[in-house]
Amino acid sequence: MSLAIGKRNTFLGFFFFLGLLATVLIAVGTGPMRVAPAEVTGILLQKIGVSFSQFTAAQEAVVWNIRLPRVITGILVGMSLAVSGAALQGIFRNPLVDPGLIGISSGAALAVAAVVVLGEPLIALLPGAVRLYGLTLVGFGGGVAATRLVLYIADYSGRVRVANLLLAGIAVQAVTFAGIGLLQYLSSDQQLRMITFWMLGSLGGSLWTSAAAAGTIIVAATVGLLSVSRELNLLALGEREAAQLGVDIEKLKRKVVLLVTLSVGAAVSVSGIIGFVGLVVPHLARMLFGADHRSLLPVSVFLGAILMVFSDMVARTVVAPAELPIGVITSLIGGPFFIFLIMANRRLT
């Protein structure tokens, strides 16, 4: 049985890898300067010393310095949000949970808003390298701090109850959004635009260095989440049954929440808040391939990356030369999808 699942996962991984590769080639080539997939491939292969096709210096500069870092960041953010959502839904045994529910996104947003409105002069005093990533570091720290607060509130005699964790997350979200609202009220027009655009999400400021920094954390956390797929399957039977089968429930909860916090904190720090990905993608993966986390988590990784790259391509081209916040696109995709789910479930009942 496990051998059959392993073969199936290998096939799914290869299939979705090809889908992601095709999406990347199209996205990198799409923009004011069109670059054919063959030319994109040639530029990438040229970086490792392989001559494949002819391209201009301008095409190489646009692809390598502008579009590719953005697409790579989109892949990382999409896989982070999607696999984190799937893992949290498994831990909570609730399909309506997403990473924002434990305070990561709202904590990051509050920290960034506070720095933009109150602490911008302090950022200007920092060394150049630190100043360049000031908001990124602040966003990551805010997300981690908010989740740590949620865990502290939810902890009861060394145990983290799922209901307490959800309620603590909702409470912390309410407080942080109240703080964000107050800061928006106090902000100037320029500061308000910066906060609003960051809260709606964008990959416009992506660089190779920021993608590498966030990617190191995201990839490591994703590998960690994939490694607990068996335990999540056992937990689906119920906490008592899983404990009888050898699963340390409290250790598993803390491990998953820690990995999700690190992964989503890194993702939000480079993209801002992007909604629906961590909610929609696990549902779609579950509809297509079932609830077995050994398939669900890897499929969520690829579907999340594909959705994010596609959404970003739409966001930067549909009203070009202007750019829509990517969160608007993911919400436009996610909202109708959930309406479809509701209608489908109503027909089945």
Short mmCIF file of C-alpha atoms in Angstrom, two decimals:
data_model
loop_
_atom_site.label_atom_id
_atom_site.label_comp_id
_atom_site.label_asym_id
_atom_site.label_seq_id
_atom_site.Cartn_x
_atom_site.Cartn_y
_atom_site.Cartn_z
CA MET A 1 0.00 0.00 0.00
CA SER A 2 2.73 2.46 0.99
CA LEU A 3 4.69 1.50 -2.16
CA ALA A 4 1.65 2.32 -4.32
CA ILE A 5 1.24 5.66 -2.55
CA GLY A 6 4.94 6.37 -3.05
CA LYS A 7 4.67 5.70 -6.80
CA ARG A 8 1.54 7.85 -6.99
CA ASN A 9 3.25 10.72 -5.17
CA THR A 10 6.26 10.45 -7.49
CA PHE A 11 3.97 10.67 -10.53
CA LEU A 12 2.03 13.59 -9.03
CA GLY A 13 5.27 15.37 -8.18
CA PHE A 14 6.57 15.00 -11.74
CA PHE A 15 3.23 16.08 -13.24
CA PHE A 16 2.92 19.19 -11.09
CA PHE A 17 6.59 20.03 -11.56
CA LEU A 18 6.00 20.18 -15.31
CA GLY A 19 2.92 22.34 -14.71
CA LEU A 20 4.89 24.70 -12.49
CA LEU A 21 7.75 24.85 -15.01
CA ALA A 22 5.34 25.78 -17.82
CA THR A 23 3.73 28.45 -15.63
CA VAL A 24 7.14 29.91 -14.76
CA LEU A 25 8.25 30.08 -18.41
CA ILE A 26 5.02 31.86 -19.39
CA ALA A 27 5.11 34.25 -16.41
CA VAL A 28 8.77 35.19 -16.88
CA GLY A 29 8.16 35.91 -20.56
CA THR A 30 5.01 37.98 -20.02
CA GLY A 31 5.21 41.75 -19.68
CA PRO A 32 5.85 44.95 -21.65
CA MET A 33 8.87 43.22 -23.21
CA ARG A 34 7.71 39.84 -24.49
CA VAL A 35 10.24 37.02 -24.17
CA ALA A 36 9.47 33.68 -25.80
CA PRO A 37 9.73 30.50 -23.67
CA ALA A 38 12.68 29.33 -25.80
CA GLU A 39 14.51 32.59 -25.11
CA VAL A 40 13.72 32.37 -21.38
CA THR A 41 15.10 28.83 -21.38
CA GLY A 42 18.19 30.03 -23.23
CA ILE A 43 18.82 32.77 -20.67
CA LEU A 44 18.53 30.31 -17.79
CA LEU A 45 20.76 27.71 -19.44
CA GLN A 46 23.32 30.35 -20.35
CA LYS A 47 23.80 30.99 -16.61
CA ILE A 48 25.14 27.45 -16.24
CA GLY A 49 27.26 27.63 -19.38
CA VAL A 50 24.89 25.92 -21.85
CA SER A 51 24.13 27.63 -25.17
CA PHE A 52 20.52 27.00 -26.23
CA SER A 53 19.01 29.98 -28.11
CA GLN A 54 19.70 33.57 -29.10
CA PHE A 55 18.50 36.50 -26.98
CA THR A 56 19.34 40.17 -26.52
CA ALA A 57 21.14 41.77 -23.59
CA ALA A 58 17.96 43.71 -22.74
CA GLN A 59 15.95 40.49 -22.58
CA GLU A 60 18.55 38.91 -20.33
CA ALA A 61 18.55 41.91 -17.98
CA VAL A 62 14.75 41.99 -17.70
CA VAL A 63 14.40 38.25 -17.18
CA TRP A 64 17.30 37.71 -14.79
CA ASN A 65 17.20 40.90 -12.71
CA ILE A 66 13.49 41.75 -12.60
CA ARG A 67 11.09 38.97 -13.51
CA LEU A 68 12.83 35.82 -12.31
CA PRO A 69 13.42 37.00 -8.70
CA ARG A 70 9.75 37.97 -8.60
CA VAL A 71 8.59 34.61 -9.93
CA ILE A 72 10.89 32.69 -7.56
CA THR A 73 9.54 34.72 -4.64
CA GLY A 74 6.00 33.93 -5.82
CA ILE A 75 6.81 30.21 -5.86
CA LEU A 76 8.19 30.37 -2.32
CA VAL A 77 5.28 32.42 -0.95
CA GLY A 78 2.67 30.24 -2.65
CA MET A 79 4.15 26.96 -1.43
CA SER A 80 4.55 28.36 2.08
CA LEU A 81 0.97 29.57 2.43
CA ALA A 82 -0.55 26.47 0.83
CA VAL A 83 1.35 23.76 2.70
CA SER A 84 1.01 25.71 5.96
CA GLY A 85 -2.75 25.93 5.46
CA ALA A 86 -2.99 22.20 4.76
CA ALA A 87 -0.91 21.34 7.83
CA LEU A 88 -2.92 23.62 10.13
CA GLN A 89 -6.18 22.20 8.81
CA GLY A 90 -4.82 18.76 9.65
CA ILE A 91 -3.79 19.76 13.17
CA PHE A 92 -7.07 21.53 13.93
CA ARG A 93 -9.11 18.98 11.98
CA ASN A 94 -10.98 21.97 10.61
CA PRO A 95 -11.02 22.73 6.84
CA LEU A 96 -11.75 26.43 7.42
CA VAL A 97 -8.43 27.19 9.14
CA ASP A 98 -5.72 29.18 7.39
CA PRO A 99 -2.33 30.49 8.57
CA GLY A 100 -3.71 33.95 9.33
CA LEU A 101 -5.86 32.50 12.09
CA ILE A 102 -2.93 32.07 14.48
CA GLY A 103 -1.88 35.71 14.20
CA ILE A 104 1.08 35.57 11.82
CA SER A 105 -0.24 37.87 9.11
CA SER A 106 -1.94 40.38 11.40
CA GLY A 107 1.12 40.55 13.69
CA ALA A 108 3.38 41.23 10.72
CA ALA A 109 0.99 43.90 9.42
CA LEU A 110 0.82 45.67 12.79
CA ALA A 111 4.62 45.71 13.12
CA VAL A 112 5.08 47.11 9.62
CA ALA A 113 2.34 49.72 10.10
CA ALA A 114 3.92 50.83 13.39
CA VAL A 115 7.33 51.27 11.77
CA VAL A 116 5.90 53.10 8.75
CA VAL A 117 3.93 55.57 10.89
CA LEU A 118 6.02 55.89 14.06
CA GLY A 119 9.48 54.51 13.42
CA GLU A 120 10.45 55.48 9.88
CA PRO A 121 13.17 57.88 11.11
CA LEU A 122 14.74 55.01 13.08
CA ILE A 123 14.91 52.83 9.95
CA ALA A 124 16.72 55.66 8.15
CA LEU A 125 19.47 55.58 10.81
CA LEU A 126 20.26 51.91 10.23
CA PRO A 127 23.17 50.71 8.03
CA GLY A 128 22.37 50.43 4.33
CA ALA A 129 22.10 46.63 4.13
CA VAL A 130 19.85 46.47 7.20
CA ARG A 131 17.78 49.46 6.07
CA LEU A 132 17.11 47.81 2.70
CA TYR A 133 15.38 44.90 4.44
CA GLY A 134 14.09 46.87 7.42
CA LEU A 135 10.38 46.31 6.78
CA THR A 136 11.02 42.68 5.85
CA LEU A 137 12.76 42.03 9.17
CA VAL A 138 10.11 43.94 11.09
CA GLY A 139 7.31 42.01 9.38
CA PHE A 140 8.95 38.67 10.16
CA GLY A 141 9.51 39.65 13.79
CA GLY A 142 5.94 40.90 14.19
CA GLY A 143 4.47 37.69 12.80
CA VAL A 144 6.59 35.49 15.07
CA ALA A 145 5.84 37.64 18.13
CA ALA A 146 2.07 37.56 17.52
CA THR A 147 2.06 33.78 17.14
CA ARG A 148 4.17 33.42 20.28
CA LEU A 149 1.54 35.48 22.13
CA VAL A 150 -1.25 33.27 20.77
CA LEU A 151 0.58 30.15 21.98
CA TYR A 152 1.16 31.71 25.40
CA ILE A 153 -2.54 32.52 25.78
CA ALA A 154 -3.63 29.09 24.54
CA ASP A 155 -1.21 27.15 26.76
CA TYR A 156 -2.97 25.43 29.67
CA SER A 157 -0.79 23.38 32.04
CA GLY A 158 1.64 22.56 29.25
CA ARG A 159 -1.07 21.61 26.76
CA VAL A 160 -2.27 23.61 23.77
CA ARG A 161 -5.94 22.91 23.18
CA VAL A 162 -7.13 23.45 19.62
CA ALA A 163 -10.21 25.43 20.67
CA ASN A 164 -8.11 27.70 22.89
CA LEU A 165 -5.59 28.23 20.10
CA LEU A 166 -8.30 29.26 17.64
CA LEU A 167 -9.96 31.60 20.14
CA ALA A 168 -6.62 33.14 21.12
CA GLY A 169 -5.80 33.65 17.44
CA ILE A 170 -9.11 35.40 16.81
CA ALA A 171 -8.61 37.63 19.87
CA VAL A 172 -5.06 38.61 18.90
CA GLN A 173 -6.22 39.27 15.34
CA ALA A 174 -8.93 41.61 16.63
CA VAL A 175 -6.44 43.56 18.76
CA THR A 176 -3.83 43.82 16.01
CA PHE A 177 -6.35 44.99 13.42
CA ALA A 178 -7.60 47.60 15.89
CA GLY A 179 -4.00 48.79 16.23
CA ILE A 180 -3.60 48.86 12.46
CA GLY A 181 -6.80 50.89 12.14
CA LEU A 182 -5.52 53.43 14.67
CA LEU A 183 -2.18 53.72 12.89
CA GLN A 184 -3.94 54.20 9.55
CA TYR A 185 -5.97 57.01 11.13
CA LEU A 186 -2.76 58.69 12.32
CA SER A 187 -0.83 58.18 9.08
CA SER A 188 -0.18 60.63 6.28
CA ASP A 189 -1.49 59.99 2.77
CA GLN A 190 1.83 58.50 1.66
CA GLN A 191 2.09 56.31 4.75
CA LEU A 192 -1.51 55.17 4.34
CA ARG A 193 -0.85 54.12 0.74
CA MET A 194 2.24 52.17 1.81
CA ILE A 195 0.38 50.35 4.60
CA THR A 196 -2.64 49.59 2.42
CA PHE A 197 -0.57 48.25 -0.47
CA TRP A 198 1.51 46.10 1.88
CA MET A 199 -1.62 44.68 3.54
CA LEU A 200 -3.04 43.72 0.13
CA GLY A 201 0.18 41.98 -0.90
CA SER A 202 2.71 42.55 -3.67
CA LEU A 203 5.79 40.86 -5.11
CA GLY A 204 6.95 44.06 -6.79
CA GLY A 205 9.99 44.58 -4.56
CA SER A 206 11.40 41.08 -5.00
CA LEU A 207 15.19 40.73 -5.20
CA TRP A 208 17.49 37.73 -5.41
CA THR A 209 18.82 38.45 -1.92
CA SER A 210 15.38 38.66 -0.28
CA ALA A 211 14.22 35.55 -2.14
CA ALA A 212 17.29 33.65 -0.91
CA ALA A 213 16.84 34.78 2.69
CA ALA A 214 13.13 33.94 2.82
CA GLY A 215 13.59 30.82 0.71
CA THR A 216 16.05 29.26 3.14
CA ILE A 217 13.49 29.42 5.95
CA ILE A 218 10.51 28.47 3.78
CA VAL A 219 12.15 25.42 2.19
CA ALA A 220 13.44 24.12 5.54
CA ALA A 221 10.02 24.58 7.17
CA THR A 222 8.24 22.96 4.21
CA VAL A 223 10.47 19.88 4.45
CA GLY A 224 9.65 19.72 8.15
CA LEU A 225 5.90 19.87 7.47
CA LEU A 226 6.12 17.18 4.79
CA SER A 227 7.85 14.93 7.32
CA VAL A 228 4.81 14.86 9.65
CA SER A 229 2.28 13.72 7.04
CA ARG A 230 1.96 10.27 8.65
CA GLU A 231 1.26 11.78 12.09
CA LEU A 232 -1.36 14.10 10.59
CA ASN A 233 -3.08 11.09 9.03
CA LEU A 234 -3.20 9.36 12.42
CA LEU A 235 -4.47 12.53 14.09
CA ALA A 236 -7.41 12.55 11.66
CA LEU A 237 -8.66 9.46 13.53
CA GLY A 238 -8.94 11.51 16.73
CA GLU A 239 -6.49 12.61 19.42
CA ARG A 240 -7.10 9.61 21.66
CA GLU A 241 -6.66 7.11 18.83
CA ALA A 242 -3.54 8.90 17.55
CA ALA A 243 -2.01 8.89 21.04
CA GLN A 244 -2.68 5.15 21.35
CA LEU A 245 -0.84 4.67 18.04
CA GLY A 246 2.25 6.43 19.39
CA VAL A 247 1.76 10.05 18.32
CA ASP A 248 2.88 12.68 20.84
CA ILE A 249 -0.03 15.07 20.25
CA GLU A 250 1.34 18.10 22.10
CA LYS A 251 4.76 17.78 20.50
CA LEU A 252 3.16 17.47 17.06
CA LYS A 253 0.99 20.57 17.60
CA ARG A 254 3.91 22.67 18.74
CA LYS A 255 6.15 21.43 15.92
CA VAL A 256 3.57 22.19 13.22
CA VAL A 257 2.72 25.63 14.64
CA LEU A 258 6.43 26.49 14.96
CA LEU A 259 7.19 25.43 11.38
CA VAL A 260 4.13 27.27 10.05
CA THR A 261 5.10 30.39 11.99
CA LEU A 262 8.62 30.44 10.57
CA SER A 263 7.48 29.66 7.03
CA VAL A 264 4.56 32.09 6.83
CA GLY A 265 6.46 34.75 8.76
CA ALA A 266 9.19 34.62 6.11
CA ALA A 267 6.62 34.62 3.29
CA VAL A 268 4.61 37.55 4.64
CA SER A 269 7.79 39.54 5.26
CA VAL A 270 8.61 39.60 1.52
CA SER A 271 5.10 39.74 0.05
CA GLY A 272 2.76 41.39 2.53
CA ILE A 273 -0.56 39.80 3.42
CA ILE A 274 -2.01 37.55 0.71
CA GLY A 275 -5.33 35.95 1.50
CA PHE A 276 -7.14 32.78 0.46
CA VAL A 277 -4.11 30.80 -0.76
CA GLY A 278 -3.76 28.87 2.49
CA LEU A 279 -7.50 28.24 2.48
CA VAL A 280 -8.31 27.53 -1.16
CA VAL A 281 -5.36 25.38 -2.23
CA PRO A 282 -5.71 22.64 0.44
CA HIS A 283 -9.44 22.38 -0.40
CA LEU A 284 -8.66 22.04 -4.10
CA ALA A 285 -5.94 19.45 -3.44
CA ARG A 286 -8.31 17.53 -1.17
CA MET A 287 -11.04 17.56 -3.82
CA LEU A 288 -8.66 16.25 -6.48
CA PHE A 289 -6.55 13.73 -4.57
CA GLY A 290 -8.22 12.97 -1.24
CA ALA A 291 -7.36 13.69 2.38
CA ASP A 292 -4.21 11.55 2.73
CA HIS A 293 -1.59 14.04 3.89
CA ARG A 294 1.15 12.06 2.14
CA SER A 295 -0.38 13.31 -1.11
CA LEU A 296 -2.21 16.40 0.17
CA LEU A 297 0.86 18.26 1.43
CA PRO A 298 3.08 17.80 -1.68
CA VAL A 299 0.19 18.62 -4.02
CA SER A 300 -0.54 21.76 -1.97
CA VAL A 301 3.09 22.84 -2.40
CA PHE A 302 2.87 22.73 -6.19
CA LEU A 303 -0.69 24.08 -6.50
CA GLY A 304 0.15 26.98 -4.17
CA ALA A 305 3.22 27.88 -6.21
CA ILE A 306 1.31 27.68 -9.51
CA LEU A 307 -1.59 29.78 -8.17
CA MET A 308 0.73 32.46 -6.80
CA VAL A 309 2.82 32.76 -9.97
CA PHE A 310 -0.32 32.92 -12.11
CA SER A 311 -1.98 35.49 -9.82
CA ASP A 312 1.11 37.69 -9.84
CA MET A 313 1.29 37.52 -13.64
CA VAL A 314 -2.33 38.70 -13.82
CA ALA A 315 -1.73 41.40 -11.20
CA ARG A 316 1.13 42.99 -13.13
CA THR A 317 -0.35 42.75 -16.62
CA VAL A 318 -4.12 43.24 -16.44
CA VAL A 319 -3.91 47.02 -15.85
CA ALA A 320 -0.34 47.57 -17.14
CA PRO A 321 1.65 49.74 -16.74
CA ALA A 322 -0.04 49.99 -13.31
CA GLU A 323 -0.11 46.98 -11.00
CA LEU A 324 -2.88 45.46 -8.90
CA PRO A 325 -2.17 44.13 -5.40
CA ILE A 326 -1.82 40.37 -5.68
CA GLY A 327 -4.16 39.86 -2.73
CA VAL A 328 -6.98 41.28 -4.85
CA ILE A 329 -6.39 38.60 -7.49
CA THR A 330 -6.20 35.72 -5.00
CA SER A 331 -9.40 36.95 -3.33
CA LEU A 332 -11.17 37.17 -6.69
CA ILE A 333 -10.15 33.56 -7.32
CA GLY A 334 -10.82 32.31 -3.79
CA GLY A 335 -14.21 33.92 -3.22
CA PRO A 336 -16.01 32.35 -6.21
CA PHE A 337 -14.30 29.02 -5.45
CA PHE A 338 -15.84 28.92 -1.99
CA ILE A 339 -19.23 29.93 -3.35
CA PHE A 340 -18.91 26.96 -5.70
CA LEU A 341 -18.06 24.68 -2.75
CA ILE A 342 -21.08 25.90 -0.79
CA MET A 343 -23.40 25.36 -3.76
CA ALA A 344 -21.94 21.91 -4.44
CA ASN A 345 -22.34 20.84 -0.80
CA ARG A 346 -25.91 22.14 -0.76
CA ARG A 347 -26.78 19.99 -3.77
CA LEU A 348 -25.32 16.93 -2.04
CA THR A 349 -27.34 17.43 1.16
#
